[in-house]
GROMACS .gro file of C-alpha atoms in nm:
model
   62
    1UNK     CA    1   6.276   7.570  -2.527
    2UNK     CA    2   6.384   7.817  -2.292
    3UNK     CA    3   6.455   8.160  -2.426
    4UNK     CA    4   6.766   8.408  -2.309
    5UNK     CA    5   6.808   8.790  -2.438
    6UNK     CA    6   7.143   8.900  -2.391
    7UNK     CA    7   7.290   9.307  -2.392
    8UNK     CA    8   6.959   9.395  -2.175
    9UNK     CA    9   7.069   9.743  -2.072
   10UNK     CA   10   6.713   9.919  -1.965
   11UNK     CA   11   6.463   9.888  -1.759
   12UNK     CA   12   6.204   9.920  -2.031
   13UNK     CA   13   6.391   9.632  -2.235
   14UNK     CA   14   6.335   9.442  -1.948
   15UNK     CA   15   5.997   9.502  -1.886
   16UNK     CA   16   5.938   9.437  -2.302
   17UNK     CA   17   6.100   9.099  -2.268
   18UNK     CA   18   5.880   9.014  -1.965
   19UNK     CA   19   5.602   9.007  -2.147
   20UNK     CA   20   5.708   8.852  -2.453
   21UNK     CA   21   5.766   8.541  -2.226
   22UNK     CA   22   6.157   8.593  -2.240
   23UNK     CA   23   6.340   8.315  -1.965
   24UNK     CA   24   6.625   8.493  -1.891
   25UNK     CA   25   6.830   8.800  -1.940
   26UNK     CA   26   7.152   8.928  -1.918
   27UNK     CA   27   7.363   9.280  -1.993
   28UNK     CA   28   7.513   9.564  -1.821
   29UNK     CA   29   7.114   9.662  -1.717
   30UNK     CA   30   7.141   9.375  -1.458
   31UNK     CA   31   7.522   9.405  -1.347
   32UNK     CA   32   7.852   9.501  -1.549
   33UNK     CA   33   8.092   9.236  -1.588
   34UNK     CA   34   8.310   9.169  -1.222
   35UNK     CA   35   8.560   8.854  -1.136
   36UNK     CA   36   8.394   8.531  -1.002
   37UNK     CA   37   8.520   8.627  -0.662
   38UNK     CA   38   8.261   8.898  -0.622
   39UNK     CA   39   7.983   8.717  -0.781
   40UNK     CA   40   7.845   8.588  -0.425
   41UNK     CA   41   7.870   8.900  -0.257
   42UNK     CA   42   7.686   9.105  -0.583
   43UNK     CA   43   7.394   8.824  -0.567
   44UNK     CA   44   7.353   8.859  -0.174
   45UNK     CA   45   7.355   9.259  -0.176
   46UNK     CA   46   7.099   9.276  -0.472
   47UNK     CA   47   6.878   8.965  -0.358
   48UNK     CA   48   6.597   9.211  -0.169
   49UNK     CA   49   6.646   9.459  -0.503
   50UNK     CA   50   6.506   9.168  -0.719
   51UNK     CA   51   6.167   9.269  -0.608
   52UNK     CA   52   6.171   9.605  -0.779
   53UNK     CA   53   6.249   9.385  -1.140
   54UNK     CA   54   6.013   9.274  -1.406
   55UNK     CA   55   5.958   8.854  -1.291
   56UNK     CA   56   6.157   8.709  -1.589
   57UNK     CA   57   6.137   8.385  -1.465
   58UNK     CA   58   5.779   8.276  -1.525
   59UNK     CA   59   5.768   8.556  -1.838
   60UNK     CA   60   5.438   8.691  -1.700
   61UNK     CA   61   5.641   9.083  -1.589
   62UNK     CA   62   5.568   9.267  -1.323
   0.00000   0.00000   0.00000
């Protein structure tokens, strides 16, 4: 079962659900809420960024 956090707003929270093998996250830490038409534009800008985030994906952090 995969796992998803939602209202992640820090850094720290981030990090802390990293290593508790969290999926995925989502909150206004990641990006505040914007209309579909920007979504493409918000994921290509912050793509290189993603580097500098705990690795959510595999739950092992940073």
């Amino acid at each position: 079962m995969e796992t998803l956090a939602e209202g992640v707003e820090t850094v720290g929270e981030h990090v802390l659900l990293a290593q508790l093998g969290c999926d995925h996250v989502q909150g206004f830490g990641i990006a505040r809420p914007m209309p579909f038409e920007q979504t493409m534009d918000w994921i290509t800008r912050h793509t290189a960024k993603l580097e500098d985030v705990p690795r959510i994906m595999d739950g092992k952090g940073k």
